[in-house]
Short mmCIF file of C-alpha atoms in Angstrom, two decimals:
data_model
loop_
_atom_site.label_atom_id
_atom_site.label_comp_id
_atom_site.label_asym_id
_atom_site.label_seq_id
_atom_site.Cartn_x
_atom_site.Cartn_y
_atom_site.Cartn_z
CA MET A 94 -28.93 33.76 -32.98
CA ALA A 95 -32.05 35.05 -31.19
CA LEU A 96 -31.36 37.24 -28.17
CA GLU A 97 -33.26 34.86 -25.87
CA LEU A 98 -30.99 32.00 -26.91
CA ILE A 99 -27.90 34.12 -26.23
CA TRP A 100 -29.19 34.91 -22.70
CA LEU A 101 -29.80 31.18 -22.17
CA ALA A 102 -26.28 30.45 -23.39
CA TYR A 103 -24.86 32.84 -20.77
CA VAL A 104 -26.83 31.05 -18.04
CA ALA A 105 -25.63 27.64 -19.25
CA LEU A 106 -22.03 28.89 -19.47
CA GLY A 107 -22.18 30.16 -15.89
CA ALA A 108 -23.54 26.82 -14.68
CA VAL A 109 -20.85 24.83 -16.50
CA VAL A 110 -18.09 27.09 -15.16
CA GLY A 111 -19.43 26.67 -11.62
CA ILE A 112 -19.58 22.89 -11.88
CA MET A 113 -16.05 22.68 -13.29
CA ALA A 114 -14.73 25.00 -10.59
CA GLY A 115 -16.21 22.87 -7.84
CA LEU A 116 -15.39 19.56 -9.49
CA LEU A 117 -11.84 20.19 -10.65
CA GLY A 118 -10.77 23.31 -8.80
CA VAL A 119 -10.08 25.20 -12.02
CA GLY A 120 -10.92 28.77 -12.97
CA GLY A 121 -13.41 29.51 -15.68
CA GLY A 122 -11.32 31.61 -18.04
CA GLY A 123 -10.36 28.66 -20.21
CA ILE A 124 -14.05 28.00 -20.86
CA MET A 125 -15.55 31.48 -20.67
CA VAL A 126 -13.21 33.41 -22.98
CA PRO A 127 -13.55 31.24 -26.13
CA ILE A 128 -17.32 30.82 -25.74
CA LEU A 129 -17.90 34.49 -24.96
CA THR A 130 -15.84 35.39 -28.03
CA ALA A 131 -18.17 33.33 -30.21
CA LEU A 132 -21.32 34.68 -28.53
CA PHE A 133 -20.18 38.29 -28.82
CA LEU A 134 -19.47 37.75 -32.49
CA THR A 135 -23.08 36.63 -33.04
CA GLN A 136 -24.19 39.84 -31.31
CA GLY A 137 -22.31 41.94 -33.82
CA VAL A 138 -19.38 43.04 -31.65
CA PRO A 139 -16.60 44.31 -33.96
CA LEU A 140 -13.65 41.96 -34.45
CA GLU A 141 -11.17 44.39 -32.92
CA HIS A 142 -13.01 44.26 -29.57
CA LEU A 143 -13.98 40.58 -29.38
CA ALA A 144 -11.09 39.26 -27.27
CA HIS A 145 -10.93 42.35 -25.05
CA LEU A 146 -14.65 42.15 -24.19
CA ALA A 147 -14.40 38.41 -23.56
CA LEU A 148 -11.36 38.81 -21.28
CA GLY A 149 -12.83 41.72 -19.33
CA THR A 150 -16.19 40.03 -18.83
CA SER A 151 -14.50 36.81 -17.72
CA MET A 152 -12.33 38.66 -15.19
CA ALA A 153 -15.42 40.34 -13.72
CA ALA A 154 -17.27 37.02 -13.58
CA ILE A 155 -14.44 35.51 -11.53
CA ILE A 156 -14.99 38.03 -8.69
CA PRO A 157 -17.99 36.35 -6.96
CA ALA A 158 -16.51 32.87 -7.35
CA SER A 159 -13.17 34.06 -5.95
CA THR A 160 -14.92 35.66 -3.01
CA ALA A 161 -16.79 32.46 -2.17
CA SER A 162 -13.63 30.39 -2.54
CA LEU A 163 -11.62 32.75 -0.31
CA LEU A 164 -14.24 32.65 2.46
CA SER A 165 -14.37 28.86 2.32
CA HIS A 166 -10.60 28.41 2.59
CA ARG A 167 -10.43 31.06 5.32
CA ARG A 168 -12.92 29.09 7.41
CA HIS A 169 -10.68 26.04 7.10
CA GLY A 170 -7.59 28.02 8.13
CA ALA A 171 -5.79 27.17 4.88
CA VAL A 172 -4.70 30.70 3.93
CA ARG A 173 -1.10 31.79 4.58
CA TRP A 174 -1.82 35.48 5.11
CA GLU A 175 1.85 36.43 5.42
CA ILE A 176 2.34 35.18 1.85
CA VAL A 177 -0.81 36.95 0.65
CA ARG A 178 0.48 40.22 2.13
CA TYR A 179 3.65 40.15 0.02
CA LEU A 180 2.14 38.67 -3.14
CA THR A 181 -0.82 41.03 -3.36
CA PRO A 182 0.93 44.35 -4.20
CA GLY A 183 2.74 42.75 -7.15
CA ILE A 184 -0.43 40.96 -8.22
CA LEU A 185 -2.49 44.15 -8.16
CA LEU A 186 0.12 46.06 -10.12
CA GLY A 187 0.83 43.28 -12.62
CA THR A 188 -2.84 42.55 -13.28
CA PHE A 189 -3.81 46.21 -13.66
CA LEU A 190 -0.89 47.09 -15.95
CA ALA A 191 -1.43 44.01 -18.11
CA THR A 192 -4.94 45.20 -18.98
CA PHE A 193 -3.34 48.29 -20.57
CA ILE A 194 -1.05 46.01 -22.57
CA ALA A 195 -4.04 43.90 -23.61
CA ALA A 196 -5.89 47.01 -24.76
CA LEU A 197 -3.03 47.81 -27.15
CA LEU A 198 -2.89 44.30 -28.63
CA PRO A 199 -5.09 43.28 -31.55
CA THR A 200 -7.77 40.67 -31.00
CA ARG A 201 -5.91 38.09 -33.08
CA GLY A 202 -2.70 38.56 -31.11
CA LEU A 203 -4.57 38.14 -27.83
CA ALA A 204 -6.30 35.04 -29.19
CA ILE A 205 -2.97 33.44 -30.14
CA PHE A 206 -1.46 34.21 -26.72
CA PHE A 207 -4.54 32.85 -24.97
CA ALA A 208 -4.54 29.67 -27.06
CA CYS A 209 -0.82 29.01 -26.50
CA PHE A 210 -1.15 29.48 -22.74
CA MET A 211 -4.23 27.25 -22.48
CA ILE A 212 -2.63 24.52 -24.58
CA LEU A 213 0.43 24.56 -22.29
CA MET A 214 -1.82 24.36 -19.22
CA SER A 215 -3.79 21.53 -20.82
CA LEU A 216 -0.65 19.57 -21.60
CA GLN A 217 0.53 20.04 -18.01
CA MET A 218 -2.84 18.77 -16.79
CA LEU A 219 -2.75 15.78 -19.12
CA ALA A 220 0.77 14.85 -18.03
CA ASN A 221 -0.12 15.56 -14.37
CA ILE A 222 3.16 17.45 -13.96
CA LYS A 223 3.61 18.81 -10.45
CA PRO A 224 6.67 20.81 -9.38
CA LYS A 225 8.73 19.19 -6.66
CA PRO A 226 9.38 21.34 -3.59
CA THR A 227 13.02 22.32 -4.11
CA ARG A 228 13.38 25.69 -2.39
CA ASN A 229 12.02 27.95 0.33
CA LEU A 230 9.84 31.00 -0.13
CA PRO A 231 11.70 34.10 -1.31
CA GLY A 232 11.61 37.34 0.65
CA ALA A 233 9.25 40.26 0.24
CA VAL A 234 10.90 41.45 -2.99
CA GLY A 235 10.89 37.96 -4.51
CA LEU A 236 7.23 37.38 -3.64
CA GLY A 237 6.34 40.80 -5.01
CA GLY A 238 8.08 39.95 -8.28
CA ALA A 239 6.31 36.60 -8.46
CA GLY A 240 3.00 38.37 -7.87
CA LEU A 241 3.78 40.81 -10.68
CA GLY A 242 4.27 37.93 -13.14
CA ILE A 243 1.28 35.93 -11.90
CA GLY A 244 -0.99 38.96 -12.10
CA GLY A 245 0.24 39.99 -15.53
CA ILE A 246 -0.31 36.62 -17.15
CA SER A 247 -3.63 36.13 -15.35
CA ALA A 248 -5.00 39.39 -16.79
CA LEU A 249 -4.00 38.44 -20.33
CA VAL A 250 -5.82 35.08 -20.20
CA ALA A 251 -8.59 35.91 -17.66
CA ILE A 252 -7.79 33.36 -14.98
CA GLY A 253 -7.85 33.63 -11.20
CA GLY A 254 -4.18 32.75 -11.03
CA GLY A 255 -4.52 29.30 -9.44
CA SER A 256 -2.77 27.51 -12.29
CA LEU A 257 0.27 29.73 -11.63
CA THR A 258 0.12 30.44 -7.89
CA VAL A 259 -0.35 26.86 -6.68
CA PRO A 260 2.65 25.43 -8.62
CA PHE A 261 4.82 28.36 -7.50
CA LEU A 262 3.93 27.92 -3.82
CA THR A 263 4.32 24.14 -3.85
CA TRP A 264 7.70 24.58 -5.54
CA CYS A 265 8.58 26.81 -2.56
CA ASN A 266 7.74 24.05 -0.07
CA VAL A 267 4.28 25.33 0.87
CA LYS A 268 1.99 22.39 1.64
CA LEU A 269 -0.62 21.78 -1.05
CA PRO A 270 -3.76 22.59 1.03
CA GLN A 271 -2.17 25.88 2.10
CA ALA A 272 -1.00 26.60 -1.44
CA ILE A 273 -4.56 26.14 -2.71
CA GLY A 274 -6.06 28.27 0.08
CA THR A 275 -3.49 31.02 -0.41
CA SER A 276 -4.05 30.93 -4.16
CA ALA A 277 -7.78 31.40 -3.53
CA ALA A 278 -7.00 34.46 -1.42
CA VAL A 279 -4.90 36.13 -4.12
CA GLY A 280 -7.45 35.20 -6.79
CA LEU A 281 -9.78 37.94 -5.55
CA PRO A 282 -7.34 40.86 -6.04
CA ILE A 283 -6.47 39.42 -9.46
CA ALA A 284 -10.13 39.45 -10.47
CA LEU A 285 -10.78 42.91 -8.99
CA ALA A 286 -7.72 44.58 -10.51
CA GLY A 287 -8.27 42.86 -13.85
CA ALA A 288 -11.95 43.80 -14.07
CA LEU A 289 -11.20 47.41 -13.09
CA GLY A 290 -8.42 47.64 -15.65
CA TYR A 291 -10.62 46.30 -18.45
CA VAL A 292 -13.41 48.72 -17.47
CA ILE A 293 -11.00 51.69 -17.60
CA ASN A 294 -9.33 50.63 -20.85
CA GLY A 295 -12.62 50.03 -22.61
CA TRP A 296 -14.35 53.15 -21.36
CA GLY A 297 -15.80 55.16 -24.22
CA THR A 298 -14.58 52.72 -26.89
CA PRO A 299 -16.84 52.98 -29.95
CA GLY A 300 -18.49 49.84 -31.28
CA LEU A 301 -19.07 48.12 -27.93
CA PRO A 302 -22.59 46.92 -26.98
CA GLY A 303 -24.73 49.51 -25.22
CA ALA A 304 -24.81 47.49 -21.99
CA ALA A 305 -21.03 47.24 -21.76
CA LEU A 306 -19.13 48.92 -18.93
CA GLY A 307 -15.80 49.38 -20.65
CA PHE A 308 -14.70 45.91 -21.72
CA VAL A 309 -17.15 44.22 -19.32
CA TYR A 310 -20.48 43.18 -20.84
CA LEU A 311 -22.95 43.49 -17.97
CA PRO A 312 -25.78 41.20 -19.21
CA ALA A 313 -23.35 38.29 -19.61
CA LEU A 314 -21.82 39.01 -16.20
CA LEU A 315 -25.16 39.24 -14.41
CA LEU A 316 -26.42 36.02 -15.98
CA MET A 317 -23.25 33.96 -15.53
CA ALA A 318 -22.15 34.94 -12.02
CA PRO A 319 -25.12 33.74 -9.92
CA PHE A 320 -25.36 30.42 -11.74
CA SER A 321 -21.64 29.75 -11.42
CA MET A 322 -21.87 30.35 -7.66
CA LEU A 323 -25.01 28.23 -7.44
CA MET A 324 -23.49 25.26 -9.28
CA ALA A 325 -20.02 25.29 -7.69
CA PRO A 326 -21.20 23.34 -4.60
CA VAL A 327 -22.80 20.79 -6.93
CA GLY A 328 -19.45 20.28 -8.62
CA ALA A 329 -17.75 19.93 -5.25
CA ARG A 330 -20.18 17.16 -4.26
CA LEU A 331 -19.66 15.39 -7.58
CA ALA A 332 -15.90 15.45 -6.99
CA HIS A 333 -16.39 12.76 -4.33
CA ARG A 334 -18.38 10.51 -6.67
CA LEU A 335 -16.78 10.84 -10.10
CA PRO A 336 -13.34 9.82 -11.48
CA VAL A 337 -11.71 13.26 -11.17
CA THR A 338 -8.42 12.21 -12.82
CA LEU A 339 -10.25 11.09 -15.95
CA LEU A 340 -12.42 14.20 -15.91
CA LYS A 341 -9.34 16.43 -15.67
CA ARG A 342 -7.96 14.83 -18.80
CA ILE A 343 -11.25 15.30 -20.62
CA PHE A 344 -11.38 18.91 -19.43
CA ALA A 345 -7.80 19.50 -20.64
CA VAL A 346 -8.67 18.24 -24.12
CA MET A 347 -11.80 20.40 -24.09
CA MET A 348 -9.75 23.50 -23.13
CA MET A 349 -7.36 22.84 -26.00
CA GLY A 350 -10.27 22.51 -28.40
CA LEU A 351 -11.92 25.71 -27.16
CA ALA A 352 -8.66 27.64 -27.40
CA LEU A 353 -8.14 26.53 -30.99
CA GLN A 354 -11.78 27.30 -31.75
CA MET A 355 -11.25 30.85 -30.46
CA VAL A 356 -8.30 31.32 -32.81
CA TYR A 357 -10.40 29.96 -35.70
CA THR A 358 -13.27 32.30 -34.78
CA VAL A 359 -11.19 35.50 -34.79
CA PHE A 360 -9.27 34.59 -37.94
CA THR A 361 -12.37 33.72 -39.94
CA ALA A 362 -14.68 36.47 -38.65
#
């Protein structure tokens, strides 16, 4: 594939991720990671680094979107800062440490884990399963432990944590708007810690593209991020005009397909 077409693909990917984020309130990892894996393969990235580079670049690309989302929810007073305070240390630690685990795993193992997680999330979205509020929030230690798990899984699949944080908080009797706002607030430390961890773990790794900063590919990041931020408000406006429930189901099927495509890509490369 010509380099110009690859640059255009990064722009288009950023725009699609932004629209989906605004339209459905979902993170972009489920879309970005499989497509970046395929694009990096066409650029000659060695198989052993494909998934790591895709995960690291996706985590870095989530940073600007998470920042914009946090500021928006903060303006609406939907962030429970006392929850953020106790979740964040565990999230930072779990996300950062998980990048070291990811660096030790082979690309095919990471691809299988990613695909299994995304298929489970897609099935949950298709079935519209929502946890019933059955308990109160745990204390500082419990929230720290929850943050550790949320951050760890988020780093391994390059998501902002919303698909884990929101169900956890609603299960703990936090009202949905506050659960979403609080999830947006903890999405930023997830993205920051994850991106930093992938940069450190990929630093000096032979075989990476020249424009890579560790496991973060800067050209893809710089092309995707502004267009995702630009198109997110468009998606939010469309959410009031389109059948969101139907679109969520279509998106879930698409995520399953992309996850399976990623596995196919790394096993046939």
